[in-house]
Tab-separated table of C-alpha atoms and ligand atoms in Angstrom:
chain	number	residue	atom	x	y	z
O	146	MET	CA	3.722	10.884	-15.817
O	147	ASP	CA	2.267	7.506	-14.990
O	148	ARG	CA	-0.154	7.972	-12.112
O	149	ARG	CA	1.524	5.384	-9.980
O	150	THR	CA	4.957	6.885	-10.509
O	151	HIS	CA	3.367	10.201	-9.565
O	152	LEU	CA	2.102	8.653	-6.353
O	153	ARG	CA	5.499	7.245	-5.439
O	154	HIS	CA	6.876	10.748	-5.735
O	155	LEU	CA	4.068	12.000	-3.522
O	156	ASP	CA	5.096	9.569	-0.819
O	157	THR	CA	8.255	11.513	-0.224
O	158	THR	CA	6.915	15.070	-0.457
O	159	SER	CA	6.951	15.629	3.257
O	160	THR	CA	10.657	14.902	3.502
O	161	ALA	CA	12.015	16.011	0.111
O	162	PRO	CA	11.840	19.423	-1.546
O	163	THR	CA	9.346	19.492	-4.435
O	164	HIS	CA	10.883	22.302	-6.492
O	165	ALA	CA	13.897	20.194	-7.503
O	166	ARG	CA	11.647	17.642	-9.189
O	167	ALA	CA	9.303	20.125	-10.801
O	168	ALA	CA	12.140	21.630	-12.846
O	169	ARG	CA	12.767	18.400	-14.750
O	170	PRO	CA	10.446	17.058	-17.453
O	171	ALA	CA	8.619	13.961	-16.213
O	172	PRO	CA	10.230	10.785	-17.599
O	173	GLY	CA	8.110	7.836	-18.751
O	174	PRO	CA	8.139	4.673	-16.684
O	175	THR	CA	11.474	2.857	-16.712
O	176	MET	CA	11.779	-0.839	-17.586
O	177	VAL	CA	12.037	-1.595	-13.872
O	178	GLU	CA	8.852	0.373	-13.167
O	179	ARG	CA	7.038	-1.399	-15.994
O	180	ALA	CA	8.095	-4.772	-14.615
O	181	TYR	CA	7.210	-3.730	-11.059
O	182	ASP	CA	3.769	-2.404	-12.031
O	183	HIS	CA	2.984	-5.535	-14.047
O	184	LEU	CA	4.025	-7.903	-11.261
O	185	LEU	CA	2.259	-5.842	-8.597
O	186	ASP	CA	-1.003	-5.937	-10.563
O	187	MET	CA	-0.671	-9.710	-11.018
O	188	LEU	CA	0.072	-10.264	-7.328
O	189	MET	CA	-2.629	-7.933	-6.006
O	190	SER	CA	-5.329	-9.394	-8.242
O	191	LEU	CA	-4.210	-12.954	-7.353
O	192	LYS	CA	-3.548	-13.734	-11.016
O	193	ILE	CA	-0.275	-14.896	-9.491
O	194	ALA	CA	-1.603	-16.996	-6.596
O	195	PRO	CA	-0.019	-16.979	-3.122
O	196	GLY	CA	2.812	-19.528	-3.120
O	197	GLU	CA	3.009	-19.668	-6.922
O	198	ARG	CA	6.445	-19.723	-8.545
O	199	ILE	CA	7.355	-16.677	-10.632
O	200	ALA	CA	9.827	-17.375	-13.454
O	201	ILE	CA	11.883	-14.311	-14.298
O	202	ASP	CA	12.539	-15.394	-17.894
O	203	THR	CA	8.814	-15.879	-18.527
O	204	VAL	CA	7.947	-12.443	-17.136
O	205	ALA	CA	10.718	-10.843	-19.215
O	206	ARG	CA	9.403	-12.563	-22.352
O	207	GLN	CA	5.818	-11.508	-21.664
O	208	LEU	CA	6.855	-7.878	-21.299
O	209	GLY	CA	9.373	-7.973	-24.151
O	210	ILE	CA	12.200	-6.722	-21.936
O	211	SER	CA	15.447	-8.227	-20.629
O	212	GLN	CA	15.684	-10.146	-17.348
O	213	THR	CA	17.709	-7.488	-15.514
O	214	PRO	CA	14.847	-5.025	-14.858
O	215	VAL	CA	12.582	-7.932	-13.904
O	216	ARG	CA	15.163	-9.038	-11.325
O	217	GLU	CA	15.330	-5.521	-9.949
O	218	ALA	CA	11.529	-5.307	-9.714
O	219	MET	CA	11.560	-8.657	-7.906
O	220	SER	CA	14.027	-7.279	-5.358
O	221	GLN	CA	11.666	-4.382	-4.671
O	222	LEU	CA	8.734	-6.750	-4.242
O	223	GLU	CA	10.861	-8.936	-1.982
O	224	ALA	CA	11.602	-5.889	0.217
O	225	GLU	CA	7.840	-5.332	0.400
O	226	LYS	CA	7.450	-8.992	1.375
O	227	LEU	CA	5.138	-9.724	-1.543
O	228	VAL	CA	7.543	-12.326	-2.961
O	229	TYR	CA	10.317	-14.364	-1.424
O	230	LYS	CA	13.362	-16.104	-2.815
O	231	MET	CA	14.133	-19.789	-2.385
O	232	PRO	CA	17.598	-21.194	-3.078
O	233	ASN	CA	17.697	-23.200	-6.315
O	234	VAL	CA	14.012	-22.533	-6.939
O	235	GLY	CA	13.763	-18.803	-7.537
O	236	TYR	CA	10.956	-16.476	-6.523
O	237	ARG	CA	7.553	-17.396	-5.191
O	238	ALA	CA	4.573	-15.205	-4.328
O	239	SER	CA	4.314	-14.844	-0.546
O	240	PRO	CA	1.533	-16.725	1.221
O	241	GLN	CA	-1.442	-14.720	2.464
O	242	MET	CA	-1.262	-13.507	6.038
O	243	THR	CA	-2.491	-15.927	8.661
O	244	ARG	CA	-5.242	-14.933	11.123
O	245	HIS	CA	-2.625	-14.728	13.836
O	246	GLU	CA	-0.482	-12.345	11.773
O	247	VAL	CA	-3.538	-10.243	10.950
O	248	ARG	CA	-4.486	-9.951	14.622
O	249	ASP	CA	-0.958	-8.914	15.613
O	250	LEU	CA	-0.803	-6.401	12.783
O	251	TYR	CA	-4.030	-4.618	13.739
O	252	THR	CA	-3.189	-4.650	17.425
O	253	LEU	CA	0.001	-2.741	16.683
O	254	ARG	CA	-1.667	-0.384	14.221
O	255	GLN	CA	-4.438	0.460	16.723
O	256	LEU	CA	-1.799	1.353	19.282
O	257	ILE	CA	0.045	3.837	17.125
O	258	GLU	CA	-1.970	5.075	14.130
O	259	PRO	CA	-4.856	6.861	15.961
O	260	TYR	CA	-2.260	8.709	18.042
O	261	ALA	CA	-0.266	9.566	14.899
O	262	ALA	CA	-3.434	10.893	13.230
O	263	ALA	CA	-4.159	13.226	16.149
O	264	ARG	CA	-0.618	14.636	16.045
O	265	ALA	CA	-0.779	14.908	12.241
O	266	ALA	CA	-4.086	16.845	12.418
O	267	GLU	CA	-2.400	19.374	14.709
O	268	ALA	CA	0.646	19.660	12.462
O	269	MET	CA	-0.848	19.590	8.934
O	270	THR	CA	0.994	22.020	6.662
O	271	ASP	CA	-0.352	23.416	3.397
O	272	GLU	CA	2.051	21.106	1.557
O	273	ALA	CA	0.805	18.044	3.438
O	274	ILE	CA	-2.800	19.043	2.684
O	275	ALA	CA	-1.951	19.359	-1.017
O	276	THR	CA	-0.430	15.858	-0.911
O	277	LEU	CA	-3.530	14.608	0.890
O	278	ARG	CA	-5.757	15.982	-1.867
O	279	ALA	CA	-3.630	14.271	-4.546
O	280	ILE	CA	-3.915	10.949	-2.700
O	281	ASP	CA	-7.663	11.540	-2.417
O	282	ARG	CA	-7.919	11.990	-6.198
O	283	ASP	CA	-5.927	8.800	-6.814
O	284	MET	CA	-8.236	6.863	-4.532
O	285	SER	CA	-11.368	7.993	-6.306
O	286	GLY	CA	-10.148	6.311	-9.511
O	287	VAL	CA	-10.839	2.803	-8.220
O	288	ALA	CA	-13.080	0.697	-10.486
O	289	ASP	CA	-14.573	-2.751	-10.067
O	290	GLY	CA	-12.699	-5.642	-11.639
O	291	ASP	CA	-9.763	-3.534	-12.845
O	292	ALA	CA	-6.528	-4.991	-11.456
O	293	ARG	CA	-4.514	-1.868	-12.181
O	294	ALA	CA	-7.030	0.471	-10.549
O	295	TYR	CA	-7.164	-1.895	-7.591
O	296	SER	CA	-3.426	-1.954	-6.973
O	297	ARG	CA	-3.379	1.831	-7.394
O	298	PHE	CA	-5.987	2.132	-4.695
O	299	ALA	CA	-3.839	-0.046	-2.428
O	300	GLU	CA	-0.840	2.183	-3.100
O	301	ALA	CA	-2.899	5.307	-2.437
O	302	ASP	CA	-4.045	3.750	0.842
O	303	ALA	CA	-0.420	3.088	1.763
O	304	ALA	CA	0.430	6.693	0.837
O	305	LEU	CA	-2.373	8.059	3.047
O	306	HIS	CA	-1.322	6.070	6.097
O	307	ARG	CA	2.325	6.927	5.446
O	308	LEU	CA	1.489	10.619	5.219
O	309	ILE	CA	-0.295	10.465	8.576
O	310	ALA	CA	2.681	8.698	10.140
O	311	THR	CA	5.176	11.171	8.697
O	312	ALA	CA	3.077	14.224	9.532
O	313	SER	CA	2.869	13.050	13.154
O	314	GLY	CA	6.451	14.277	13.439
O	315	ASN	CA	7.552	11.086	15.174
O	316	ARG	CA	10.181	9.365	13.049
O	317	LEU	CA	10.003	6.097	14.997
O	318	ILE	CA	6.266	5.838	14.348
O	319	ALA	CA	6.786	6.553	10.652
O	320	ASP	CA	9.540	3.931	10.401
O	321	THR	CA	7.483	1.339	12.265
O	322	ILE	CA	4.441	1.755	10.032
O	323	GLU	CA	6.624	1.729	6.925
O	324	ARG	CA	8.282	-1.532	7.931
O	325	LEU	CA	4.943	-3.321	8.305
O	326	HIS	CA	4.207	-3.131	4.543
O	327	ALA	CA	0.672	-3.731	5.701
O	328	HIS	CA	-1.379	-2.211	2.935
O	329	LEU	CA	-0.327	-4.263	-0.044
O	330	HIS	CA	-0.817	-7.476	1.935
O	331	ILE	CA	-4.208	-6.419	3.232
O	332	PHE	CA	-5.477	-5.398	-0.184
O	333	ARG	CA	-4.130	-8.554	-1.775
O	334	ALA	CA	-6.200	-10.572	0.708
O	335	LEU	CA	-9.274	-8.434	0.091
O	336	TYR	CA	-9.266	-8.620	-3.718
O	337	ALA	CA	-12.748	-9.338	-5.101
O	338	THR	CA	-14.441	-7.879	-2.029
O	339	ASN	CA	-16.144	-4.516	-1.641
O	340	ALA	CA	-13.200	-3.217	0.379
O	341	PRO	CA	-12.156	-0.192	-1.723
O	342	HIS	CA	-15.634	1.343	-1.655
O	343	GLU	CA	-16.052	0.820	2.072
O	344	ALA	CA	-12.533	2.021	2.822
O	345	ALA	CA	-13.099	5.102	0.661
O	346	ARG	CA	-15.923	6.236	2.971
O	347	GLU	CA	-13.754	5.705	6.039
O	348	HIS	CA	-10.838	7.530	4.424
O	349	ARG	CA	-13.153	10.478	3.692
O	350	ALA	CA	-13.715	10.981	7.430
O	351	ILE	CA	-9.968	10.780	8.099
O	352	ILE	CA	-9.073	13.250	5.359
O	353	ASP	CA	-11.784	15.713	6.432
O	354	ALA	CA	-10.543	15.621	10.046
O	355	LEU	CA	-6.917	16.170	8.989
O	356	VAL	CA	-7.823	19.094	6.740
O	357	ALA	CA	-9.943	20.588	9.557
O	358	HIS	CA	-6.967	20.285	11.975
O	359	ASP	CA	-9.244	18.314	14.336
O	360	PRO	CA	-7.096	15.894	16.419
O	361	ALA	CA	-9.986	14.187	18.237
O	362	ALA	CA	-11.912	13.548	15.019
O	363	ALA	CA	-8.789	12.302	13.209
O	364	GLU	CA	-7.949	9.910	16.038
O	365	GLN	CA	-11.503	8.578	16.132
O	366	ALA	CA	-11.736	8.240	12.331
O	367	VAL	CA	-8.502	6.227	12.113
O	368	ARG	CA	-9.568	3.998	15.010
O	369	HIS	CA	-12.892	3.318	13.287
O	370	HIS	CA	-11.208	2.667	9.908
O	371	LEU	CA	-8.779	0.155	11.424
O	372	LEU	CA	-11.638	-1.649	13.210
O	373	CYS	CA	-13.623	-1.901	9.967
O	374	SER	CA	-10.547	-2.989	8.022
O	375	GLN	CA	-9.763	-5.698	10.567
O	376	GLN	CA	-13.362	-6.897	10.358
O	377	ARG	CA	-13.095	-7.154	6.562
O	378	MET	CA	-9.930	-9.236	6.929
O	379	ASP	CA	-11.583	-11.475	9.537
O	380	ASP	CA	-14.544	-12.097	7.223
O	381	VAL	CA	-12.278	-13.068	4.319
O	382	LEU	CA	-10.029	-15.302	6.419
O	383	ALA	CA	-13.010	-17.001	8.096
O	384	GLU	CA	-14.184	-18.175	4.677
O	385	GLY	CA	-11.376	-20.584	4.027
O	386	THR	CA	-8.010	-20.197	5.658
O	387	PRO	CA	-7.421	-22.489	8.618
O	388	SER	CA	-6.837	-20.600	11.858
O	389	THR	CA	-3.184	-20.435	12.874
S	1832	ZN	ZN1	-6.732	2.927	4.867
C-alpha cells in the first residue's frame, strides 16, 4: 500500500475497527489518490505558487488520466482550504496565511492542544500507541529537497496532532482541531526551511510522554512544540510578507 494511503487509514484507527480492513488485500492508489498526491506535492513544495491558477485539463494531461478524478481531488483540496474556486476562472492555489491568521491559529491551538495531550496521555490505549509508532516511522522518512517526503511529513504531523485530539476523548476538541486544517498550511509556508528536523525533535518528546502515560510531560511538550512552531512561522513571515 502506498505509504500515504496507509497513513490516511491510520488517521481513523481510533474510531474505526481495524480488523475489517485487514481482511481485504490492499488496493493500489486510485486515480483520485494519484491526482490528490500529485497536487498536494506541488502545492506543499510551492511548485504551484500561492494564488496560481490550476488548470484541471493540464493536470489531467500531465498525469495521463481523465479530468473527473482531478476534479474530485480538487474538491478534497478545497475542503482542506489549499485551493479555492473562482466563478468563471476555475481553481487557484490558496494564498499563504497572513501573520494575523497565524497568530490567531496558534492562540487557539495553545488553548486546547496542551490540555488534549494531557488527557490523551492518561487515556492512551495499546491501539493508540501502535498508531503513534506508525506515525513516528512515517515522520522519520523525511528527506531534504524531496517534495513527496516533505508532504508526507506534513501529513504525519497532522496525523499525530489528530491522534492526540481524538485520544483526549473530547469530540469537540477533536472536531475543532480537524477543522483548522492547520498542518498543511503551516508546512506549505515552511517549505525550504529546517522545520521537519526541528519539529521531529519536538515530536519525539511528545510521543515519549504519551507512551509513558505522563500527562504533565505531554502537556509541556505540546506547549513547547507549538511555541517553537509559531516562532518558525514568524521568522518565515517576517522575511517578506507584509504584516496584516
Ligand atoms: Zn507537530
